mmCIF file with all atom_site columns, C-alpha atoms and ligand atoms in Angstrom:
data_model
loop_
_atom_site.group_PDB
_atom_site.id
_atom_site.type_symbol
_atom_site.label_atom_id
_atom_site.label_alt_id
_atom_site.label_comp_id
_atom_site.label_asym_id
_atom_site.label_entity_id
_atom_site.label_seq_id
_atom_site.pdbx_PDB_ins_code
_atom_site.Cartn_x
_atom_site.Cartn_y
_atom_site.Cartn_z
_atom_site.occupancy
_atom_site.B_iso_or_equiv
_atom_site.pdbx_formal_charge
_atom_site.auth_seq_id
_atom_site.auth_comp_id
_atom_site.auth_asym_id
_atom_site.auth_atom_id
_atom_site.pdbx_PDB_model_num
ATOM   1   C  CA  . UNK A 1 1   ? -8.652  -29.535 -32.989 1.00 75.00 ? 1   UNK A CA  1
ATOM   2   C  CA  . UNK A 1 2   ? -11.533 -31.528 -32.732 1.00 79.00 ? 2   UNK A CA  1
ATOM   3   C  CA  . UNK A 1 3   ? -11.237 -33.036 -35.713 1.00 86.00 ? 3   UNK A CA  1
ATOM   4   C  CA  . UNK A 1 4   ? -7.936  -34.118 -34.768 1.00 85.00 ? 4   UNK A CA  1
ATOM   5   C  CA  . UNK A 1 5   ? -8.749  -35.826 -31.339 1.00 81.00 ? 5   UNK A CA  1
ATOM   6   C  CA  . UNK A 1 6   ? -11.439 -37.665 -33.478 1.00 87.00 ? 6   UNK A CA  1
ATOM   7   C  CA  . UNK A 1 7   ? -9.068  -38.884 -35.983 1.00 90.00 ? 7   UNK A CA  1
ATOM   8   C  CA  . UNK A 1 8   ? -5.852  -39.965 -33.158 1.00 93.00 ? 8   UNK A CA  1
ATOM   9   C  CA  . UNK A 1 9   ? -9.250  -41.508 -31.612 1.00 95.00 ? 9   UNK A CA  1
ATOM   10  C  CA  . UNK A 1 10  ? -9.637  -43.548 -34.868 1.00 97.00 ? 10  UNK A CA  1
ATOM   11  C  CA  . UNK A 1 11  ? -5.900  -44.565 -35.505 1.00 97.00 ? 11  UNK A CA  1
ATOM   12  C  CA  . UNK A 1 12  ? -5.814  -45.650 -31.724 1.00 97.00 ? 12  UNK A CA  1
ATOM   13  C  CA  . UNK A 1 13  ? -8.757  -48.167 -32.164 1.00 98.00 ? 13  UNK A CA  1
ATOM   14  C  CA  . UNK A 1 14  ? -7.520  -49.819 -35.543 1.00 98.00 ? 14  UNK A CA  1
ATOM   15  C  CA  . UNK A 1 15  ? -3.967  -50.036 -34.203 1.00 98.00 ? 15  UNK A CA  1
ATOM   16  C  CA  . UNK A 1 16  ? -5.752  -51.258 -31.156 1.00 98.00 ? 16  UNK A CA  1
ATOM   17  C  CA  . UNK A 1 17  ? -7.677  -54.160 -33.178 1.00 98.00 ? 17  UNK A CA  1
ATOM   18  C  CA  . UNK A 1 18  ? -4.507  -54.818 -35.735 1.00 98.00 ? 18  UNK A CA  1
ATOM   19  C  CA  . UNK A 1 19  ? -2.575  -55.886 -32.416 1.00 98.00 ? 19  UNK A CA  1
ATOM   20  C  CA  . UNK A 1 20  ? -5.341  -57.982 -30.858 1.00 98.00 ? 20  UNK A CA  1
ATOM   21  C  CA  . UNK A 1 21  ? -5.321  -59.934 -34.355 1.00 98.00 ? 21  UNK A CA  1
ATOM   22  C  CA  . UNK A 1 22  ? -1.799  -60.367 -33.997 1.00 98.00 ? 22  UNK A CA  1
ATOM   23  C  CA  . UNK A 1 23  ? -2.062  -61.207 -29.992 1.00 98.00 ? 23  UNK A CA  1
ATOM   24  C  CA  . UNK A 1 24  ? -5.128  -64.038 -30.861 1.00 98.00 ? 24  UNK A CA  1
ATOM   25  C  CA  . UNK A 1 25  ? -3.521  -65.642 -33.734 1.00 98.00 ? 25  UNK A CA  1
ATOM   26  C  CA  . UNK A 1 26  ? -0.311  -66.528 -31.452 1.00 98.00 ? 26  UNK A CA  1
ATOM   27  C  CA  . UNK A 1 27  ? -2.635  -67.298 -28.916 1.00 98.00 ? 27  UNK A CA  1
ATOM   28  C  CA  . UNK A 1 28  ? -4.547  -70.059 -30.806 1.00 97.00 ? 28  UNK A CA  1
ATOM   29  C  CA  . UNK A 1 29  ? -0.973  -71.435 -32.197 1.00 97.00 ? 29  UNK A CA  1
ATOM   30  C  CA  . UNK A 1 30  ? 0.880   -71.833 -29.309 1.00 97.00 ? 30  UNK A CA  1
ATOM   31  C  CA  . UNK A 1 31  ? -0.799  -74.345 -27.743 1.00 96.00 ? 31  UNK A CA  1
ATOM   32  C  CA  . UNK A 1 32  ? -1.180  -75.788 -31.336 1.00 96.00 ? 32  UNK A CA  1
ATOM   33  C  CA  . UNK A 1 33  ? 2.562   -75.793 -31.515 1.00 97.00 ? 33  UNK A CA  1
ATOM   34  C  CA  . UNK A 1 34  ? 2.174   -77.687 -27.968 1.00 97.00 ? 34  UNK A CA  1
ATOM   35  C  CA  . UNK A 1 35  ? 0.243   -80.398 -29.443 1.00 96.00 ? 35  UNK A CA  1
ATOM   36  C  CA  . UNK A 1 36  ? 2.740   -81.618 -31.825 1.00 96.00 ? 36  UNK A CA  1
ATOM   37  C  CA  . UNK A 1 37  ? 5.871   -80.576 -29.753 1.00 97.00 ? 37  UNK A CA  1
ATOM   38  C  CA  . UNK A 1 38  ? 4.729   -82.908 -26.953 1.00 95.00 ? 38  UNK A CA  1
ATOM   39  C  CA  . UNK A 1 39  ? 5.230   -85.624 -29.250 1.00 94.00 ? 39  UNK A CA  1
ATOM   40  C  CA  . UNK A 1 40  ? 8.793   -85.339 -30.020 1.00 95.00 ? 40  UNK A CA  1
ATOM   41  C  CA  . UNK A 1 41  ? 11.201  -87.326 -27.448 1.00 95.00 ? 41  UNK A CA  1
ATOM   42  C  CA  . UNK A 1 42  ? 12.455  -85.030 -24.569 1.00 95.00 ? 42  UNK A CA  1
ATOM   43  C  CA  . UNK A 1 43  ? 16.540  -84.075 -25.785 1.00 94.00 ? 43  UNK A CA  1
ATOM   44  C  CA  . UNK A 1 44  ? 15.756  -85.124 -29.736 1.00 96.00 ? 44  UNK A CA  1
ATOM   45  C  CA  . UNK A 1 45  ? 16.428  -82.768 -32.475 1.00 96.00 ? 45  UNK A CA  1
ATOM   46  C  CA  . UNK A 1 46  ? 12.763  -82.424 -33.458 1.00 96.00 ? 46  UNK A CA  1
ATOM   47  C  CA  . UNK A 1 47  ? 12.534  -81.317 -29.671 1.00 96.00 ? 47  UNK A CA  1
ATOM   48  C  CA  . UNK A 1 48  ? 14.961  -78.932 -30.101 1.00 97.00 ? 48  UNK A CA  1
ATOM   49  C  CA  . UNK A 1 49  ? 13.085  -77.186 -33.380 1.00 98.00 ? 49  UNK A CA  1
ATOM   50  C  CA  . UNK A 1 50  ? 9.718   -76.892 -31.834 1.00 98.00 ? 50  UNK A CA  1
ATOM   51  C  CA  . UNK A 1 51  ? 11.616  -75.509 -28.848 1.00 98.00 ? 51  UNK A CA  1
ATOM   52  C  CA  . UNK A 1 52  ? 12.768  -72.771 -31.109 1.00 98.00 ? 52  UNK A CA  1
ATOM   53  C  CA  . UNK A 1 53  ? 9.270   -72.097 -32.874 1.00 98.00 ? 53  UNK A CA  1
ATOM   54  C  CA  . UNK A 1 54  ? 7.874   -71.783 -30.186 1.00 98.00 ? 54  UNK A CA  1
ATOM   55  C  CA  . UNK A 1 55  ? 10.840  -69.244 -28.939 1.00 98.00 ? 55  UNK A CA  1
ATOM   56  C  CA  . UNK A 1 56  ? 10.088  -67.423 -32.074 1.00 98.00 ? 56  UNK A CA  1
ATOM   57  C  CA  . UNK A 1 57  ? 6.704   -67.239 -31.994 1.00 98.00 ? 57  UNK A CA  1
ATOM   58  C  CA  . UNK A 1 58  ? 6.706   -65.522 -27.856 1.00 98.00 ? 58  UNK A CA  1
ATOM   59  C  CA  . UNK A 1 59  ? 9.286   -63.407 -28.734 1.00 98.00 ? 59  UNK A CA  1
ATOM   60  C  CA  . UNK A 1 60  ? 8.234   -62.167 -32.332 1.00 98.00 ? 60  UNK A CA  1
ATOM   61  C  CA  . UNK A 1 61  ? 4.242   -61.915 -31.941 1.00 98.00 ? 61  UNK A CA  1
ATOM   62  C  CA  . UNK A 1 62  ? 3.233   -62.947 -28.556 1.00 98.00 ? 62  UNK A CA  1
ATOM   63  C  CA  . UNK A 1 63  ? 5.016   -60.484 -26.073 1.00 98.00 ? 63  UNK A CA  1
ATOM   64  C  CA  . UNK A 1 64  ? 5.282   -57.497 -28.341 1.00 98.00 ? 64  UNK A CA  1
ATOM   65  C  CA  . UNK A 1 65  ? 1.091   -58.027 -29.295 1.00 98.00 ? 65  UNK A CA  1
ATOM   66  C  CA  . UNK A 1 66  ? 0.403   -57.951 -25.885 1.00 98.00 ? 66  UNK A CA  1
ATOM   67  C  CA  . UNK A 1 67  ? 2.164   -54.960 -24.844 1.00 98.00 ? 67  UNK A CA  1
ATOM   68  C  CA  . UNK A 1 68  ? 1.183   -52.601 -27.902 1.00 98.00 ? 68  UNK A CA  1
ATOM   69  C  CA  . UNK A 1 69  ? -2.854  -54.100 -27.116 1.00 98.00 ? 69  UNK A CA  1
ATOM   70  C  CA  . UNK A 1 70  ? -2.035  -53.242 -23.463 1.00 98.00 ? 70  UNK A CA  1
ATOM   71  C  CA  . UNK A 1 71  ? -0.843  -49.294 -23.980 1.00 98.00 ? 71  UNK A CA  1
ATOM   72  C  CA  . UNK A 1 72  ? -3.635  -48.935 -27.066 1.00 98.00 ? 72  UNK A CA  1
ATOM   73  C  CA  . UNK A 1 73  ? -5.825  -50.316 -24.983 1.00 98.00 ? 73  UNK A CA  1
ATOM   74  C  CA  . UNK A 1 74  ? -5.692  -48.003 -22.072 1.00 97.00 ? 74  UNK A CA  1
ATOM   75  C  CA  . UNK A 1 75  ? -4.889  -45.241 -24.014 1.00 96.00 ? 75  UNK A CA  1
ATOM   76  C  CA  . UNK A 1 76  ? -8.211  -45.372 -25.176 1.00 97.00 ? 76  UNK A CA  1
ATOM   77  C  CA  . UNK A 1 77  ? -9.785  -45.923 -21.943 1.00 96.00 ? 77  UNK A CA  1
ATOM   78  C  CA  . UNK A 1 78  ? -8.220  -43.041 -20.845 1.00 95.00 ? 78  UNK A CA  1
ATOM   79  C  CA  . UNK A 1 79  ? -9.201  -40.572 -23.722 1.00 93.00 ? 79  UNK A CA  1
ATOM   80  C  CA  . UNK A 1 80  ? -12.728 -41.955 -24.163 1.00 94.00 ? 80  UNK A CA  1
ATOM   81  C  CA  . UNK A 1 81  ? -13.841 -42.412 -19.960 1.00 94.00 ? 81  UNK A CA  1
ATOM   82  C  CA  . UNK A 1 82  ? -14.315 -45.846 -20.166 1.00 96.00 ? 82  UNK A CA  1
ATOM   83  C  CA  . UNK A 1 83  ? -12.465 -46.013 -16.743 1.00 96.00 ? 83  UNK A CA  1
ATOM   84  C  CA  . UNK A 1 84  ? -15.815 -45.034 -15.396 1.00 96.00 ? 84  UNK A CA  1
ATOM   85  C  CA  . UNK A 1 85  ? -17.762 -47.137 -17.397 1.00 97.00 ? 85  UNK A CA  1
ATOM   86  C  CA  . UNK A 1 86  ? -19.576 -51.380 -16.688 1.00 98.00 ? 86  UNK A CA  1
ATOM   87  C  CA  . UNK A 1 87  ? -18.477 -53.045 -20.190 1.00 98.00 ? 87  UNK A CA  1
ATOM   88  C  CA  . UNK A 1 88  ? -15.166 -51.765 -19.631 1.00 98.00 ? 88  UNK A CA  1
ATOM   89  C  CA  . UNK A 1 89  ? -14.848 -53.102 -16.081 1.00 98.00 ? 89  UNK A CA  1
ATOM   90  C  CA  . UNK A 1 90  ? -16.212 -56.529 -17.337 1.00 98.00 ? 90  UNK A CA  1
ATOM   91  C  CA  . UNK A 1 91  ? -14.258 -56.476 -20.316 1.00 98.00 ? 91  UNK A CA  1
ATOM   92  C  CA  . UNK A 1 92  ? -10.883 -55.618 -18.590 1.00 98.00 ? 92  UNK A CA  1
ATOM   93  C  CA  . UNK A 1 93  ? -11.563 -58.373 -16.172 1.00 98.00 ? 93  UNK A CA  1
ATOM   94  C  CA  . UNK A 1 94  ? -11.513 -61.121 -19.351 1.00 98.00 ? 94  UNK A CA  1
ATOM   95  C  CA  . UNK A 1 95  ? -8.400  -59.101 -20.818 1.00 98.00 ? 95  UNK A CA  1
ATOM   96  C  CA  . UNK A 1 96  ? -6.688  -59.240 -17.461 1.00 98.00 ? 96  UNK A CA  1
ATOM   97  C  CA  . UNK A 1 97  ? -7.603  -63.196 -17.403 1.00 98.00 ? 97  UNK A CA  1
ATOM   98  C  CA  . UNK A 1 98  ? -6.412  -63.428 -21.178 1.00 98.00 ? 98  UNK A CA  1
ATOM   99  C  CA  . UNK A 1 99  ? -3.378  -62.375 -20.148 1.00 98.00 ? 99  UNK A CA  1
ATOM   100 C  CA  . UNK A 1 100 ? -3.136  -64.786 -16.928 1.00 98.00 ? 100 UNK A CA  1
ATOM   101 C  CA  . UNK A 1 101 ? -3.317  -67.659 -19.913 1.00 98.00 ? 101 UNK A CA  1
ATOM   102 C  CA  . UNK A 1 102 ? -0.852  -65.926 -21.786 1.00 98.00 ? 102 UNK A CA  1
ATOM   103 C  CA  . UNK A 1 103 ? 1.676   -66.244 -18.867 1.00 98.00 ? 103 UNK A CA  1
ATOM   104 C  CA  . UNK A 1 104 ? 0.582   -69.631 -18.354 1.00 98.00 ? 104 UNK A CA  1
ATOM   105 C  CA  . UNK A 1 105 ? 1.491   -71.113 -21.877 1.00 98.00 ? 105 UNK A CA  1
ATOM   106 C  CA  . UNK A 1 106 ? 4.893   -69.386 -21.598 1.00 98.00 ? 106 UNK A CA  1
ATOM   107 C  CA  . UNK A 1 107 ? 5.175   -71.447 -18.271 1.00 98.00 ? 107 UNK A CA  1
ATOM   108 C  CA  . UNK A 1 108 ? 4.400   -74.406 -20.244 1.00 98.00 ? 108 UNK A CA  1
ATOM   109 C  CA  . UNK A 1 109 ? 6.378   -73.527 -23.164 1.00 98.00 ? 109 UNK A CA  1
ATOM   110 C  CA  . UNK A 1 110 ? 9.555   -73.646 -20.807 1.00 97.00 ? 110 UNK A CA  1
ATOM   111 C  CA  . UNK A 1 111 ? 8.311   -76.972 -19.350 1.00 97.00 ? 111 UNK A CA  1
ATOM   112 C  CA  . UNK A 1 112 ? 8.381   -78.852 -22.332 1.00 97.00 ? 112 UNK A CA  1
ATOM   113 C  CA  . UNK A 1 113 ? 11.690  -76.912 -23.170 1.00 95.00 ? 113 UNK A CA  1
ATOM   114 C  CA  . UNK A 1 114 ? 12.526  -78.955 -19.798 1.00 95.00 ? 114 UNK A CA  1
ATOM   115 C  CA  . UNK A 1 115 ? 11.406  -82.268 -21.184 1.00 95.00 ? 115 UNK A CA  1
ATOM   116 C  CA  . UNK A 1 116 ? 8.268   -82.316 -19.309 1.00 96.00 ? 116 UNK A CA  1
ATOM   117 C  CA  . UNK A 1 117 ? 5.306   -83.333 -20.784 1.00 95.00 ? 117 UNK A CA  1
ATOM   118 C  CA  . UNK A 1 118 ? 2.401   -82.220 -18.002 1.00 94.00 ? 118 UNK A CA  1
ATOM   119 C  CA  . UNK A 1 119 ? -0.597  -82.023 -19.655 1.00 95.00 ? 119 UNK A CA  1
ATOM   120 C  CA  . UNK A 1 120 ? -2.153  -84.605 -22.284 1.00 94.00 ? 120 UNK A CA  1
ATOM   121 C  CA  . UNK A 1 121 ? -2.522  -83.600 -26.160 1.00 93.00 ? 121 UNK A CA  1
ATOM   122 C  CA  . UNK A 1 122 ? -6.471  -83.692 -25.602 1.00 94.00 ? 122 UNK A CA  1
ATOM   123 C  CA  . UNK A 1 123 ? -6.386  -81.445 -22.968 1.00 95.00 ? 123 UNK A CA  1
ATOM   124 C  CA  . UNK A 1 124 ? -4.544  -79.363 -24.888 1.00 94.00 ? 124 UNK A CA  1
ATOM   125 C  CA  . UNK A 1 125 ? -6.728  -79.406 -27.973 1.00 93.00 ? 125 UNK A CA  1
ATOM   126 C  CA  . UNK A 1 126 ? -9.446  -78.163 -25.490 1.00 94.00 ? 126 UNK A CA  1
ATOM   127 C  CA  . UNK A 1 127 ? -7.846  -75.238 -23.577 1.00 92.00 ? 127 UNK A CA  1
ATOM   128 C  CA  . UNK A 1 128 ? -7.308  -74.239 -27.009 1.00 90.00 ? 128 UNK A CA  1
ATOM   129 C  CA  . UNK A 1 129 ? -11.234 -73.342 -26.593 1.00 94.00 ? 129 UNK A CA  1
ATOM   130 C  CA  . UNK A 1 130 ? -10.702 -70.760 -24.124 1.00 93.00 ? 130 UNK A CA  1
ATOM   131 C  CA  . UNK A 1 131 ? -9.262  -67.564 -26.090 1.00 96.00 ? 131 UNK A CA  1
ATOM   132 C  CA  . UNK A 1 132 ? -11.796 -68.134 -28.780 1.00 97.00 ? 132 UNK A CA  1
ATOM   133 C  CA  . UNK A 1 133 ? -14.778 -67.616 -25.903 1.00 97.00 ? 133 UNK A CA  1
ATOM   134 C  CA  . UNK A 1 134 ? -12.731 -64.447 -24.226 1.00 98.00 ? 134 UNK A CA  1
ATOM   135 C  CA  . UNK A 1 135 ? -12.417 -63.239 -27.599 1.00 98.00 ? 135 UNK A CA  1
ATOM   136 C  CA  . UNK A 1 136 ? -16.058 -63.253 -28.392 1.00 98.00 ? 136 UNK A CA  1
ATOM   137 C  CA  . UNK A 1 137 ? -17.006 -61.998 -24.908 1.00 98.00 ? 137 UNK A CA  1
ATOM   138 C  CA  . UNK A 1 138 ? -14.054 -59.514 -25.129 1.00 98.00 ? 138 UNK A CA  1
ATOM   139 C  CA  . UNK A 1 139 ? -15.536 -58.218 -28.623 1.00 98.00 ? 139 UNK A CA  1
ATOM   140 C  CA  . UNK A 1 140 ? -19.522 -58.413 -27.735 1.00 98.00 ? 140 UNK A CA  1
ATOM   141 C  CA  . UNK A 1 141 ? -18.797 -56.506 -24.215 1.00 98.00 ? 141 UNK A CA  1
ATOM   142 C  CA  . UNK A 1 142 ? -16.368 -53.753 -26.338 1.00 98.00 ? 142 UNK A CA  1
ATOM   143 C  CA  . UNK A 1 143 ? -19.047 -53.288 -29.448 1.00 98.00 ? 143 UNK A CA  1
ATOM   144 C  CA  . UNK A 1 144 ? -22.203 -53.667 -27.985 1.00 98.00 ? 144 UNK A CA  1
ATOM   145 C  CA  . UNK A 1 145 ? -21.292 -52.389 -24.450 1.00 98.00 ? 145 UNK A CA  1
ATOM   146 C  CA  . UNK A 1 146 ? -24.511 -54.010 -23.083 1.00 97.00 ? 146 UNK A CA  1
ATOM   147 C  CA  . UNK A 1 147 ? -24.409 -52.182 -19.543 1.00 97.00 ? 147 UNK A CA  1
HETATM 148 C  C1  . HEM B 2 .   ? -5.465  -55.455 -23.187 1.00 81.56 ? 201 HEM B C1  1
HETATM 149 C  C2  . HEM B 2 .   ? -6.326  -54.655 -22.682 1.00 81.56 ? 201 HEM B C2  1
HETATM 150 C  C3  . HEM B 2 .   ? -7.402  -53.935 -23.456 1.00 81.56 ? 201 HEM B C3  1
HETATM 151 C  C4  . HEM B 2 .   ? -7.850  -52.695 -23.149 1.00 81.56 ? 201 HEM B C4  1
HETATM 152 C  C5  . HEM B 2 .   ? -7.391  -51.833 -21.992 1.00 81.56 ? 201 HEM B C5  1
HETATM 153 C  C6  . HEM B 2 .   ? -8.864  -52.358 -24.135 1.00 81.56 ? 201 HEM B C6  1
HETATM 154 C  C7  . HEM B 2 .   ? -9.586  -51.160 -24.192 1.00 81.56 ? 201 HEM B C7  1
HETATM 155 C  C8  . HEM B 2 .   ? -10.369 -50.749 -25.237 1.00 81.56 ? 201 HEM B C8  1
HETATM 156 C  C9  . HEM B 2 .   ? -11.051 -49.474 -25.338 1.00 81.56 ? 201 HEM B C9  1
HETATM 157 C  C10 . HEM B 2 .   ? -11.062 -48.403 -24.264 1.00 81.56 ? 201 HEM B C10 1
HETATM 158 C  C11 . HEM B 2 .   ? -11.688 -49.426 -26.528 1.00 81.56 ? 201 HEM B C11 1
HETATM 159 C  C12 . HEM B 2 .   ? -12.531 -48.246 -27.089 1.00 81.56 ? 201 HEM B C12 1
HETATM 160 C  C13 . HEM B 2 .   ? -14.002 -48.598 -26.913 1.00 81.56 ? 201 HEM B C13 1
HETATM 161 C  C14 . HEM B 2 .   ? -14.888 -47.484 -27.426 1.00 81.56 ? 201 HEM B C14 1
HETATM 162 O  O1  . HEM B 2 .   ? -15.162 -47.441 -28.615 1.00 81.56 ? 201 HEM B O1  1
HETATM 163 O  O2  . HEM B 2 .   ? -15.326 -46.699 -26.597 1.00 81.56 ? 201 HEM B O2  1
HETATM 164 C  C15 . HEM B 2 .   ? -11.442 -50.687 -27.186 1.00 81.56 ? 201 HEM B C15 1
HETATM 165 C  C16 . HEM B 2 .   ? -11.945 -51.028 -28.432 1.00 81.56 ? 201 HEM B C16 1
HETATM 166 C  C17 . HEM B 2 .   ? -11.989 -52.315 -28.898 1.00 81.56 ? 201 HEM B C17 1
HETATM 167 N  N1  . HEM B 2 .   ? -11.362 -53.400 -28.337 1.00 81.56 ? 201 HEM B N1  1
HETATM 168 FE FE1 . HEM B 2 .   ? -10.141 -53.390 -26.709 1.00 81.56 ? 201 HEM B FE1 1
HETATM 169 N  N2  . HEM B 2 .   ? -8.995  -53.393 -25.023 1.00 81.56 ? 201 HEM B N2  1
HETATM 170 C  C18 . HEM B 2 .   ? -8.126  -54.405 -24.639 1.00 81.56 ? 201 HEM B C18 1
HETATM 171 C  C19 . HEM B 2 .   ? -8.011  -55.635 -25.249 1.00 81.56 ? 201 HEM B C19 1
HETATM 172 C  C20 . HEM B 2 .   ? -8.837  -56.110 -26.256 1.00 81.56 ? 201 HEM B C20 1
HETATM 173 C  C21 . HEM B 2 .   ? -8.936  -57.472 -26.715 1.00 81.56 ? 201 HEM B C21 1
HETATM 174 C  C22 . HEM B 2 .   ? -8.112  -58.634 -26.167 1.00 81.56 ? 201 HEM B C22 1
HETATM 175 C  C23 . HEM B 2 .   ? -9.876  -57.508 -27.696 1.00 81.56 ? 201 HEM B C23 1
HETATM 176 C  C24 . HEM B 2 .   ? -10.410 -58.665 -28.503 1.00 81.56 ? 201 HEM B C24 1
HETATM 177 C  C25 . HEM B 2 .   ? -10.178 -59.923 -28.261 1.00 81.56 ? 201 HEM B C25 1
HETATM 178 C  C26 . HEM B 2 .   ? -10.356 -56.173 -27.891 1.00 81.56 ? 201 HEM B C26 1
HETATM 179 C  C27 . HEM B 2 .   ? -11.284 -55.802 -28.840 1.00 81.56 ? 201 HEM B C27 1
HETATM 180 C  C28 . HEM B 2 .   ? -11.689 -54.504 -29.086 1.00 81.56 ? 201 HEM B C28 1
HETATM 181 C  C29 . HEM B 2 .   ? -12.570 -54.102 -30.186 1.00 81.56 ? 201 HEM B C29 1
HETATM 182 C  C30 . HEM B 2 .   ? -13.163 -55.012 -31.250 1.00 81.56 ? 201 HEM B C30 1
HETATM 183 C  C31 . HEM B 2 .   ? -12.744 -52.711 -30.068 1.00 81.56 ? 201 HEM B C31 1
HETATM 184 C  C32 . HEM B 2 .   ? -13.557 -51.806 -31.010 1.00 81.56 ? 201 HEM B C32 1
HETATM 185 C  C33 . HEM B 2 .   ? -14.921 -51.523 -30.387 1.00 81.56 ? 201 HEM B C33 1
HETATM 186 C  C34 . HEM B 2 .   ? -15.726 -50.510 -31.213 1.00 81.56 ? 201 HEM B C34 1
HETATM 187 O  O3  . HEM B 2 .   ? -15.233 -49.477 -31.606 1.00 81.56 ? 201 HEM B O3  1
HETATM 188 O  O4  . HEM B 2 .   ? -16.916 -50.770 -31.490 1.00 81.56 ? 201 HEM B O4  1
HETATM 189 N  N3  . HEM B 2 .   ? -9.720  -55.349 -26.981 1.00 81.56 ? 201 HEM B N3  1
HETATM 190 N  N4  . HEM B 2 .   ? -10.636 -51.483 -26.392 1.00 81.56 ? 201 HEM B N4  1
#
């Protein structure tokens, strides 16, 4: 029996980590996607194909990534304690944030779906920074779990 909580414990965690690949790598292209889209006149056809990439990409990685990390996730949390435990409370503050920017490309997605163009393509190079840092954070705070 033990043996068998152990191994569900182990086949949680990698599906866990398989999923946050999958959730990070649409997560550093959208706004990649954004960079190039933003370039293409509002109502053109090359509008309209990034429009649908980007379409693609939410609904085929993006939103199903974030809801299999999400139930792994706490499914974990519930079966190991880390409810009760500092890392976990840091590191679900970062996930929780993650997500926050997650919502907010879709928002911008659907903006320049709208023909509006609010940010500049510098700017967007640079928030590209920010899930690279949570991810590192994210990762020291869940393999290290300094306090
Ligand atoms: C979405 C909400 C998330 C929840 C609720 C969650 C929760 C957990 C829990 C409870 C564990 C087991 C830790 C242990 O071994 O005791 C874990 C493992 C792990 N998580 Fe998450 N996680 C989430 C998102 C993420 C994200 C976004 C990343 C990376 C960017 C990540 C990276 C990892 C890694 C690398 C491990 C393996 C740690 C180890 O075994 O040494 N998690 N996660």
């Amino acid at each position: 029996m033990e043996q068998m909580l152990q191994m569900t414990y182990l086949w949680l965690k990698a599906g866990h980590i398989i999923f946050v690949i999958f959730w990070m790598a649409g997560l550093f292209m959208l706004p990649r996607f954004f960079v190039y889209h933003q370039e293409a006149t509002p109502g053109s056809p090359e509008n309209a194909v990034w429009v649908e990439r980007e379409a693609r990409l939410r609904r085929i990685i993006l939103m199903p990534s974030l809801i299999v990390v999400w139930i792994f996730g706490l499914t974990l949390a519930y079966s190991t304690g880390a409810f009760h435990q500092g890392w976990f409370h840091a590191k679900l503050l970062l996930v929780v944030l993650l997500s926050g920017y997650h919502g907010w490309l879709v928002a911008y997605a659907k903006k320049l779906a709208r023909g509006e163009r609010p940010f500049t393509g510098k700017r967007l190079r640079l928030l590209n920074e920010v899930p690279g840092l949570a991810a590192a954070l994210i990762v020291v705070l869940a393999v290290v779990k300094p306090f």
